[in-house]
PDB file of C-alpha atoms in Angstrom:
ATOM      1  CA  GLU A1198     -24.383 -17.170 -42.399  1.00 81.00           C
ATOM      2  CA  ASP A1199     -20.679 -17.290 -41.556  1.00 86.00           C
ATOM      3  CA  LYS A1200     -19.781 -20.291 -39.431  1.00 91.00           C
ATOM      4  CA  VAL A1201     -16.716 -21.672 -37.633  1.00 95.00           C
ATOM      5  CA  VAL A1202     -16.733 -25.187 -36.182  1.00 96.00           C
ATOM      6  CA  GLN A1203     -14.047 -26.520 -33.884  1.00 97.00           C
ATOM      7  CA  SER A1204     -13.410 -30.098 -32.900  1.00 97.00           C
ATOM      8  CA  PRO A1205     -13.107 -31.755 -30.551  1.00 97.00           C
ATOM      9  CA  LEU A1206     -14.947 -29.598 -28.025  1.00 95.00           C
ATOM     10  CA  SER A1207     -12.815 -31.012 -25.251  1.00 96.00           C
ATOM     11  CA  LEU A1208      -9.705 -33.100 -24.975  1.00 96.00           C
ATOM     12  CA  VAL A1209      -7.818 -34.611 -22.048  1.00 98.00           C
ATOM     13  CA  VAL A1210      -4.224 -35.747 -22.529  1.00 97.00           C
ATOM     14  CA  HIS A1211      -1.120 -36.505 -20.496  1.00 97.00           C
ATOM     15  CA  GLU A1212       1.978 -34.381 -20.384  1.00 98.00           C
ATOM     16  CA  GLY A1213       4.218 -35.125 -23.315  1.00 97.00           C
ATOM     17  CA  ASP A1214       1.414 -36.078 -25.695  1.00 97.00           C
ATOM     18  CA  THR A1215       0.935 -34.361 -29.047  1.00 98.00           C
ATOM     19  CA  VAL A1216      -2.477 -32.906 -29.832  1.00 98.00           C
ATOM     20  CA  THR A1217      -4.160 -31.666 -32.992  1.00 98.00           C
ATOM     21  CA  LEU A1218      -7.044 -29.234 -32.802  1.00 98.00           C
ATOM     22  CA  ASN A1219      -9.319 -28.721 -35.788  1.00 98.00           C
ATOM     23  CA  CYS A1220     -11.142 -25.724 -37.161  1.00 98.00           C
ATOM     24  CA  SER A1221     -13.381 -25.674 -40.225  1.00 97.00           C
ATOM     25  CA  TYR A1222     -15.135 -22.615 -41.573  1.00 96.00           C
ATOM     26  CA  GLU A1223     -17.683 -21.323 -44.026  1.00 93.00           C
ATOM     27  CA  VAL A1224     -17.435 -17.609 -44.642  1.00 88.00           C
ATOM     28  CA  THR A1225     -17.885 -15.262 -47.539  1.00 84.00           C
ATOM     29  CA  ASN A1226     -14.791 -13.353 -48.640  1.00 84.00           C
ATOM     30  CA  PHE A1227     -12.318 -15.059 -46.331  1.00 89.00           C
ATOM     31  CA  ARG A1228      -9.541 -12.737 -45.210  1.00 89.00           C
ATOM     32  CA  SER A1229      -7.682 -14.518 -42.408  1.00 91.00           C
ATOM     33  CA  LEU A1230      -7.947 -17.199 -39.731  1.00 94.00           C
ATOM     34  CA  LEU A1231      -6.703 -16.612 -36.219  1.00 94.00           C
ATOM     35  CA  TRP A1232      -5.974 -18.875 -33.259  1.00 96.00           C
ATOM     36  CA  TYR A1233      -6.216 -17.676 -29.662  1.00 95.00           C
ATOM     37  CA  LYS A1234      -5.468 -19.283 -26.313  1.00 96.00           C
ATOM     38  CA  GLN A1235      -7.907 -18.408 -23.539  1.00 93.00           C
ATOM     39  CA  GLU A1236      -7.199 -19.140 -19.936  1.00 90.00           C
ATOM     40  CA  LYS A1237      -9.378 -17.516 -17.305  1.00 79.00           C
ATOM     41  CA  LYS A1238      -9.014 -14.091 -18.821  1.00 80.00           C
ATOM     42  CA  ALA A1239      -8.235 -12.384 -22.121  1.00 87.00           C
ATOM     43  CA  PRO A1240      -7.831 -14.471 -25.271  1.00 91.00           C
ATOM     44  CA  THR A1241      -4.179 -14.214 -26.212  1.00 92.00           C
ATOM     45  CA  PHE A1242      -3.122 -14.232 -29.834  1.00 92.00           C
ATOM     46  CA  LEU A1243      -1.282 -17.269 -31.192  1.00 95.00           C
ATOM     47  CA  PHE A1244      -1.321 -17.228 -34.989  1.00 93.00           C
ATOM     48  CA  MET A1245      -2.817 -15.436 -37.942  1.00 93.00           C
ATOM     49  CA  LEU A1246      -3.004 -17.396 -41.188  1.00 94.00           C
ATOM     50  CA  THR A1247      -3.839 -15.993 -44.593  1.00 91.00           C
ATOM     51  CA  SER A1248      -2.167 -18.311 -47.112  1.00 86.00           C
ATOM     52  CA  SER A1249      -2.673 -22.018 -47.703  1.00 87.00           C
ATOM     53  CA  GLY A1250       0.062 -24.508 -46.971  1.00 87.00           C
ATOM     54  CA  ILE A1251       2.408 -22.204 -45.087  1.00 88.00           C
ATOM     55  CA  GLU A1252       3.049 -23.490 -41.595  1.00 91.00           C
ATOM     56  CA  LYS A1253       3.374 -20.988 -38.814  1.00 93.00           C
ATOM     57  CA  LYS A1254       5.411 -22.088 -35.839  1.00 94.00           C
ATOM     58  CA  SER A1255       6.048 -20.794 -32.353  1.00 94.00           C
ATOM     59  CA  GLY A1256       7.936 -23.115 -30.047  1.00 96.00           C
ATOM     60  CA  ARG A1257       5.899 -26.272 -29.574  1.00 97.00           C
ATOM     61  CA  LEU A1258       2.864 -24.809 -31.348  1.00 98.00           C
ATOM     62  CA  SER A1259       2.297 -24.809 -35.075  1.00 97.00           C
ATOM     63  CA  SER A1260      -0.621 -24.163 -37.375  1.00 97.00           C
ATOM     64  CA  ILE A1261      -1.473 -24.512 -41.021  1.00 96.00           C
ATOM     65  CA  LEU A1262      -4.345 -23.418 -43.227  1.00 95.00           C
ATOM     66  CA  ASP A1263      -6.018 -25.191 -46.154  1.00 94.00           C
ATOM     67  CA  LYS A1264      -8.125 -22.663 -48.058  1.00 90.00           C
ATOM     68  CA  LYS A1265      -9.323 -25.238 -50.567  1.00 92.00           C
ATOM     69  CA  GLU A1266     -10.770 -27.547 -47.927  1.00 92.00           C
ATOM     70  CA  LEU A1267     -11.647 -24.631 -45.614  1.00 94.00           C
ATOM     71  CA  PHE A1268      -9.948 -25.772 -42.458  1.00 95.00           C
ATOM     72  CA  SER A1269      -6.999 -25.194 -40.196  1.00 97.00           C
ATOM     73  CA  ILE A1270      -5.229 -27.278 -37.584  1.00 97.00           C
ATOM     74  CA  LEU A1271      -3.328 -26.276 -34.486  1.00 98.00           C
ATOM     75  CA  ASN A1272      -0.684 -28.732 -33.305  1.00 98.00           C
ATOM     76  CA  ILE A1273       0.885 -28.767 -29.880  1.00 98.00           C
ATOM     77  CA  THR A1274       3.799 -31.142 -29.332  1.00 98.00           C
ATOM     78  CA  ALA A1275       5.201 -32.324 -25.994  1.00 97.00           C
ATOM     79  CA  THR A1276       2.242 -30.836 -24.140  1.00 98.00           C
ATOM     80  CA  GLN A1277       2.710 -29.337 -20.685  1.00 97.00           C
ATOM     81  CA  THR A1278       0.191 -28.620 -17.932  1.00 97.00           C
ATOM     82  CA  GLY A1279       0.528 -24.933 -18.773  1.00 96.00           C
ATOM     83  CA  ASP A1280      -1.001 -25.642 -22.169  1.00 97.00           C
ATOM     84  CA  SER A1281      -4.327 -26.356 -20.458  1.00 97.00           C
ATOM     85  CA  ALA A1282      -6.732 -23.737 -21.806  1.00 97.00           C
ATOM     86  CA  VAL A1283      -9.527 -23.162 -24.274  1.00 95.00           C
ATOM     87  CA  TYR A1284      -8.198 -22.725 -27.799  1.00 97.00           C
ATOM     88  CA  LEU A1285     -10.319 -20.467 -29.969  1.00 95.00           C
ATOM     89  CA  CYS A1286     -10.373 -20.332 -33.737  1.00 96.00           C
ATOM     90  CA  ALA A1287     -11.748 -17.225 -35.434  1.00 94.00           C
ATOM     91  CA  VAL A1288     -12.187 -16.142 -39.023  1.00 93.00           C
ATOM     92  CA  GLU A1289     -12.113 -12.616 -40.342  1.00 89.00           C
ATOM     93  CA  ALA A1290     -14.257 -12.052 -43.413  1.00 80.00           C
ATOM     94  CA  GLY A1291     -13.427  -9.346 -45.894  1.00 69.00           C
ATOM     95  CA  GLY A1292     -15.702  -6.349 -45.900  1.00 70.00           C
ATOM     96  CA  SER A1293     -16.578  -6.926 -42.273  1.00 68.00           C
ATOM     97  CA  GLU A1294     -14.110  -5.996 -39.589  1.00 76.00           C
ATOM     98  CA  LYS A1295     -15.353  -8.570 -37.152  1.00 84.00           C
ATOM     99  CA  LEU A1296     -14.230 -12.019 -36.098  1.00 90.00           C
ATOM    100  CA  VAL A1297     -16.473 -15.068 -36.210  1.00 92.00           C
ATOM    101  CA  PHE A1298     -15.429 -17.463 -33.454  1.00 94.00           C
ATOM    102  CA  GLY A1299     -15.875 -21.174 -32.976  1.00 95.00           C
ATOM    103  CA  LYS A1300     -16.960 -22.507 -29.603  1.00 94.00           C
ATOM    104  CA  GLY A1301     -13.412 -23.471 -28.736  1.00 95.00           C
ATOM    105  CA  THR A1302     -11.607 -26.649 -27.765  1.00 96.00           C
ATOM    106  CA  LYS A1303     -11.021 -27.109 -24.056  1.00 96.00           C
ATOM    107  CA  LEU A1304      -7.651 -28.816 -23.626  1.00 98.00           C
ATOM    108  CA  THR A1305      -6.704 -30.351 -20.307  1.00 98.00           C
ATOM    109  CA  VAL A1306      -3.153 -31.613 -19.875  1.00 98.00           C
ATOM    110  CA  ASN A1307      -2.696 -33.865 -16.859  1.00 97.00           C
ATOM    111  CA  PRO A1308       0.683 -34.400 -15.218  1.00 95.00           C
TER     112      PRO A1308
ATOM    113  CA  ASN B1010       2.064  -0.325 -22.903  1.00 55.00           C
ATOM    114  CA  ALA B1011      -0.861  -1.152 -20.650  1.00 71.00           C
ATOM    115  CA  GLY B1012      -2.766  -3.183 -23.204  1.00 90.00           C
ATOM    116  CA  VAL B1013      -6.540  -3.090 -23.508  1.00 94.00           C
ATOM    117  CA  MET B1014      -8.003  -2.090 -20.156  1.00 95.00           C
ATOM    118  CA  GLN B1015     -11.506  -3.073 -19.164  1.00 97.00           C
ATOM    119  CA  ASN B1016     -13.309  -2.182 -16.007  1.00 96.00           C
ATOM    120  CA  PRO B1017     -14.836  -3.261 -13.856  1.00 97.00           C
ATOM    121  CA  ARG B1018     -13.554  -6.854 -13.916  1.00 95.00           C
ATOM    122  CA  HIS B1019     -16.699  -8.067 -12.193  1.00 97.00           C
ATOM    123  CA  LEU B1020     -20.077  -6.374 -12.067  1.00 98.00           C
ATOM    124  CA  VAL B1021     -23.187  -7.513 -10.248  1.00 98.00           C
ATOM    125  CA  ARG B1022     -26.503  -5.906 -11.084  1.00 98.00           C
ATOM    126  CA  ARG B1023     -30.058  -6.594 -10.027  1.00 97.00           C
ATOM    127  CA  ARG B1024     -32.667  -7.163 -12.705  1.00 97.00           C
ATOM    128  CA  GLY B1025     -33.841  -3.845 -14.092  1.00 97.00           C
ATOM    129  CA  GLN B1026     -30.673  -1.896 -13.269  1.00 98.00           C
ATOM    130  CA  GLU B1027     -28.238  -0.444 -15.791  1.00 98.00           C
ATOM    131  CA  ALA B1028     -24.783  -1.867 -16.475  1.00 98.00           C
ATOM    132  CA  ARG B1029     -21.938   0.242 -17.844  1.00 98.00           C
ATOM    133  CA  LEU B1030     -18.819  -1.490 -19.101  1.00 98.00           C
ATOM    134  CA  ARG B1031     -15.711   0.490 -19.996  1.00 98.00           C
ATOM    135  CA  CYS B1032     -12.903  -0.232 -22.404  1.00 97.00           C
ATOM    136  CA  SER B1033      -9.732   1.769 -22.990  1.00 96.00           C
ATOM    137  CA  PRO B1034      -7.983   0.561 -26.150  1.00 94.00           C
ATOM    138  CA  MET B1035      -4.267   0.128 -26.518  1.00 92.00           C
ATOM    139  CA  LYS B1036      -2.334   3.301 -27.169  1.00 88.00           C
ATOM    140  CA  GLY B1037      -2.446   4.084 -30.857  1.00 84.00           C
ATOM    141  CA  HIS B1038      -5.486   1.863 -31.521  1.00 88.00           C
ATOM    142  CA  SER B1039      -8.548   3.672 -32.825  1.00 88.00           C
ATOM    143  CA  HIS B1040     -10.705   0.615 -33.628  1.00 91.00           C
ATOM    144  CA  VAL B1041     -12.702  -0.982 -30.821  1.00 94.00           C
ATOM    145  CA  TYR B1042     -14.806  -4.142 -30.857  1.00 95.00           C
ATOM    146  CA  TRP B1043     -17.116  -5.607 -28.243  1.00 97.00           C
ATOM    147  CA  TYR B1044     -17.769  -9.347 -27.953  1.00 96.00           C
ATOM    148  CA  ARG B1045     -19.987 -11.317 -25.599  1.00 96.00           C
ATOM    149  CA  GLN B1046     -19.188 -14.795 -24.329  1.00 93.00           C
ATOM    150  CA  LEU B1047     -21.928 -16.910 -22.829  1.00 89.00           C
ATOM    151  CA  PRO B1048     -21.020 -20.013 -20.783  1.00 81.00           C
ATOM    152  CA  GLU B1049     -19.778 -22.873 -22.995  1.00 77.00           C
ATOM    153  CA  GLU B1050     -20.037 -20.639 -26.070  1.00 81.00           C
ATOM    154  CA  GLY B1051     -17.537 -18.889 -28.281  1.00 84.00           C
ATOM    155  CA  LEU B1052     -17.244 -15.144 -28.454  1.00 92.00           C
ATOM    156  CA  LYS B1053     -20.022 -13.426 -30.377  1.00 94.00           C
ATOM    157  CA  PHE B1054     -19.440 -10.115 -32.115  1.00 93.00           C
ATOM    158  CA  MET B1055     -21.584  -7.247 -30.877  1.00 96.00           C
ATOM    159  CA  VAL B1056     -20.338  -3.929 -32.227  1.00 95.00           C
ATOM    160  CA  TYR B1057     -17.396  -2.262 -33.960  1.00 94.00           C
ATOM    161  CA  LEU B1058     -16.599   1.397 -33.325  1.00 94.00           C
ATOM    162  CA  GLN B1059     -14.085   3.991 -34.304  1.00 92.00           C
ATOM    163  CA  LYS B1060     -13.771   7.329 -32.572  1.00 88.00           C
ATOM    164  CA  GLU B1061     -17.245   8.932 -32.460  1.00 88.00           C
ATOM    165  CA  ASN B1062     -18.618   6.465 -35.016  1.00 93.00           C
ATOM    166  CA  ILE B1063     -20.434   3.155 -34.897  1.00 94.00           C
ATOM    167  CA  ILE B1064     -19.208   1.194 -37.901  1.00 92.00           C
ATOM    168  CA  ASP B1065     -21.043  -2.108 -37.484  1.00 91.00           C
ATOM    169  CA  GLU B1066     -23.615  -2.899 -34.810  1.00 93.00           C
ATOM    170  CA  SER B1067     -25.065  -5.957 -36.489  1.00 91.00           C
ATOM    171  CA  GLY B1068     -24.431  -8.120 -33.412  1.00 92.00           C
ATOM    172  CA  MET B1069     -26.113  -5.829 -30.909  1.00 94.00           C
ATOM    173  CA  PRO B1070     -29.538  -6.747 -29.554  1.00 93.00           C
ATOM    174  CA  LYS B1071     -32.057  -4.244 -30.886  1.00 89.00           C
ATOM    175  CA  GLU B1072     -33.212  -3.087 -27.480  1.00 94.00           C
ATOM    176  CA  ARG B1073     -31.527  -2.103 -24.212  1.00 97.00           C
ATOM    177  CA  PHE B1074     -27.954  -2.266 -25.586  1.00 97.00           C
ATOM    178  CA  SER B1075     -25.936   0.697 -26.809  1.00 97.00           C
ATOM    179  CA  ALA B1076     -22.280   1.508 -27.345  1.00 97.00           C
ATOM    180  CA  GLU B1077     -20.206   4.609 -27.829  1.00 96.00           C
ATOM    181  CA  PHE B1078     -16.588   5.551 -28.352  1.00 95.00           C
ATOM    182  CA  PRO B1079     -16.311   9.291 -27.705  1.00 92.00           C
ATOM    183  CA  LYS B1080     -13.537  11.546 -28.907  1.00 89.00           C
ATOM    184  CA  GLU B1081     -12.112  11.587 -25.401  1.00 89.00           C
ATOM    185  CA  GLY B1082     -12.288   8.736 -22.933  1.00 91.00           C
ATOM    186  CA  PRO B1083     -13.017   5.031 -23.066  1.00 95.00           C
ATOM    187  CA  SER B1084     -15.543   3.127 -25.103  1.00 97.00           C
ATOM    188  CA  ILE B1085     -18.710   2.369 -23.133  1.00 98.00           C
ATOM    189  CA  LEU B1086     -21.074  -0.560 -23.559  1.00 98.00           C
ATOM    190  CA  ARG B1087     -24.363   0.215 -21.833  1.00 98.00           C
ATOM    191  CA  ILE B1088     -27.039  -2.306 -21.009  1.00 98.00           C
ATOM    192  CA  GLN B1089     -30.274  -0.874 -19.701  1.00 97.00           C
ATOM    193  CA  GLN B1090     -32.827  -2.794 -17.620  1.00 97.00           C
ATOM    194  CA  VAL B1091     -30.623  -5.854 -17.363  1.00 97.00           C
ATOM    195  CA  VAL B1092     -32.142  -9.333 -17.323  1.00 96.00           C
ATOM    196  CA  ARG B1093     -30.666 -12.644 -16.171  1.00 95.00           C
ATOM    197  CA  GLY B1094     -29.894 -13.610 -19.761  1.00 94.00           C
ATOM    198  CA  ASP B1095     -27.444 -10.700 -19.989  1.00 96.00           C
ATOM    199  CA  SER B1096     -25.135 -12.494 -17.543  1.00 96.00           C
ATOM    200  CA  ALA B1097     -21.975 -13.176 -19.543  1.00 96.00           C
ATOM    201  CA  ALA B1098     -18.371 -12.154 -20.027  1.00 95.00           C
ATOM    202  CA  TYR B1099     -18.021  -9.050 -22.190  1.00 97.00           C
ATOM    203  CA  PHE B1100     -14.715  -8.650 -23.962  1.00 96.00           C
ATOM    204  CA  CYS B1101     -13.347  -5.613 -25.690  1.00 96.00           C
ATOM    205  CA  ALA B1102     -10.668  -5.768 -28.376  1.00 94.00           C
ATOM    206  CA  SER B1103      -8.780  -3.037 -30.156  1.00 93.00           C
ATOM    207  CA  SER B1104      -6.716  -2.863 -33.300  1.00 88.00           C
ATOM    208  CA  PRO B1105      -4.691  -0.166 -35.020  1.00 84.00           C
ATOM    209  CA  THR B1106      -6.059  -0.713 -38.500  1.00 76.00           C
ATOM    210  CA  GLY B1107      -9.387  -2.525 -38.384  1.00 62.00           C
ATOM    211  CA  SER B1108      -7.908  -5.709 -39.812  1.00 63.00           C
ATOM    212  CA  GLY B1109      -5.970  -8.246 -37.805  1.00 65.00           C
ATOM    213  CA  GLY B1110      -3.757  -7.265 -34.913  1.00 70.00           C
ATOM    214  CA  TYR B1111      -6.615  -7.544 -32.458  1.00 85.00           C
ATOM    215  CA  THR B1112      -5.696  -7.351 -28.781  1.00 90.00           C
ATOM    216  CA  PHE B1113      -8.268  -8.383 -26.223  1.00 93.00           C
ATOM    217  CA  GLY B1114      -8.889  -7.036 -22.768  1.00 95.00           C
ATOM    218  CA  SER B1115      -9.434  -9.279 -19.766  1.00 94.00           C
ATOM    219  CA  GLY B1116     -13.176  -8.865 -19.917  1.00 95.00           C
ATOM    220  CA  THR B1117     -15.962  -7.779 -17.605  1.00 97.00           C
ATOM    221  CA  ARG B1118     -17.971 -10.560 -16.038  1.00 96.00           C
ATOM    222  CA  LEU B1119     -21.526  -9.351 -15.601  1.00 97.00           C
ATOM    223  CA  THR B1120     -23.805 -11.219 -13.237  1.00 97.00           C
ATOM    224  CA  VAL B1121     -27.468 -10.275 -13.062  1.00 97.00           C
ATOM    225  CA  VAL B1122     -29.213 -11.380  -9.886  1.00 96.00           C
TER     226      VAL B1122
END
C-alpha cells in the first residue's frame, strides 16, 4: 500500500528561525511529489518535484527530492508568523491519478 | 478565474439525512477529485471523475457514498443516511490534464449531529 510519512507532526519555533520539514514515501511507480500549505481552508500549492537533487525555490521556501532514499525536505528560512500552517506532502503515483497525502506537519511560528 | 468553488462551506445534517456537496472546477479543468480530511489526519482520496465518467472510485466507501460529474453543472458528492463518522472536511480538486496542476477548493465542512 502506498504510504507517505511526514515528520515532525508538529513544530513550534520563534520568528526568524529556520525549519526543515521531512517527508518520506513508499509508492509504486512514483511520478511526482508535491508540497502544499494549508491554513484554515484550501491547501495551496507550493512545489512539485519530479527529479532528484534539483532544488526548487520560492522566496524563503525551498524543497528538494531524493528519489534514491525516497524522501523530500521543505526548508523555510527566516520564519514569520504568517508561515504558521499545516504543511502537507503528497505523492502522485503513475497509473493512478490520485494523490497520497501524509498527515501533515503543523508549524507554529511565535513572535 | 474563480478557482475551484465548493458549496456549501458548512453543512449540518442530522443522522439519517442526506448530504449533497457541490464542486465547480476551475474553468478549463475537466478532471475532478474528491478528498476527505478527518480531524488530525491527512487528506484521503475518495474518487476521481471526468465529465460523465467515474475513473477511479477506489477510495469511496462501498455504501451510502456516490459521486457524479454530469455533462453540465458541478460535480456532486452525495452521502446518504449520514452517520456521525461522516463528519469531516470534504475537499474537491481539479486539474486540466489528470496529472499535476491540482487546484483545491476551500472545502465543505460536514457536521453530523
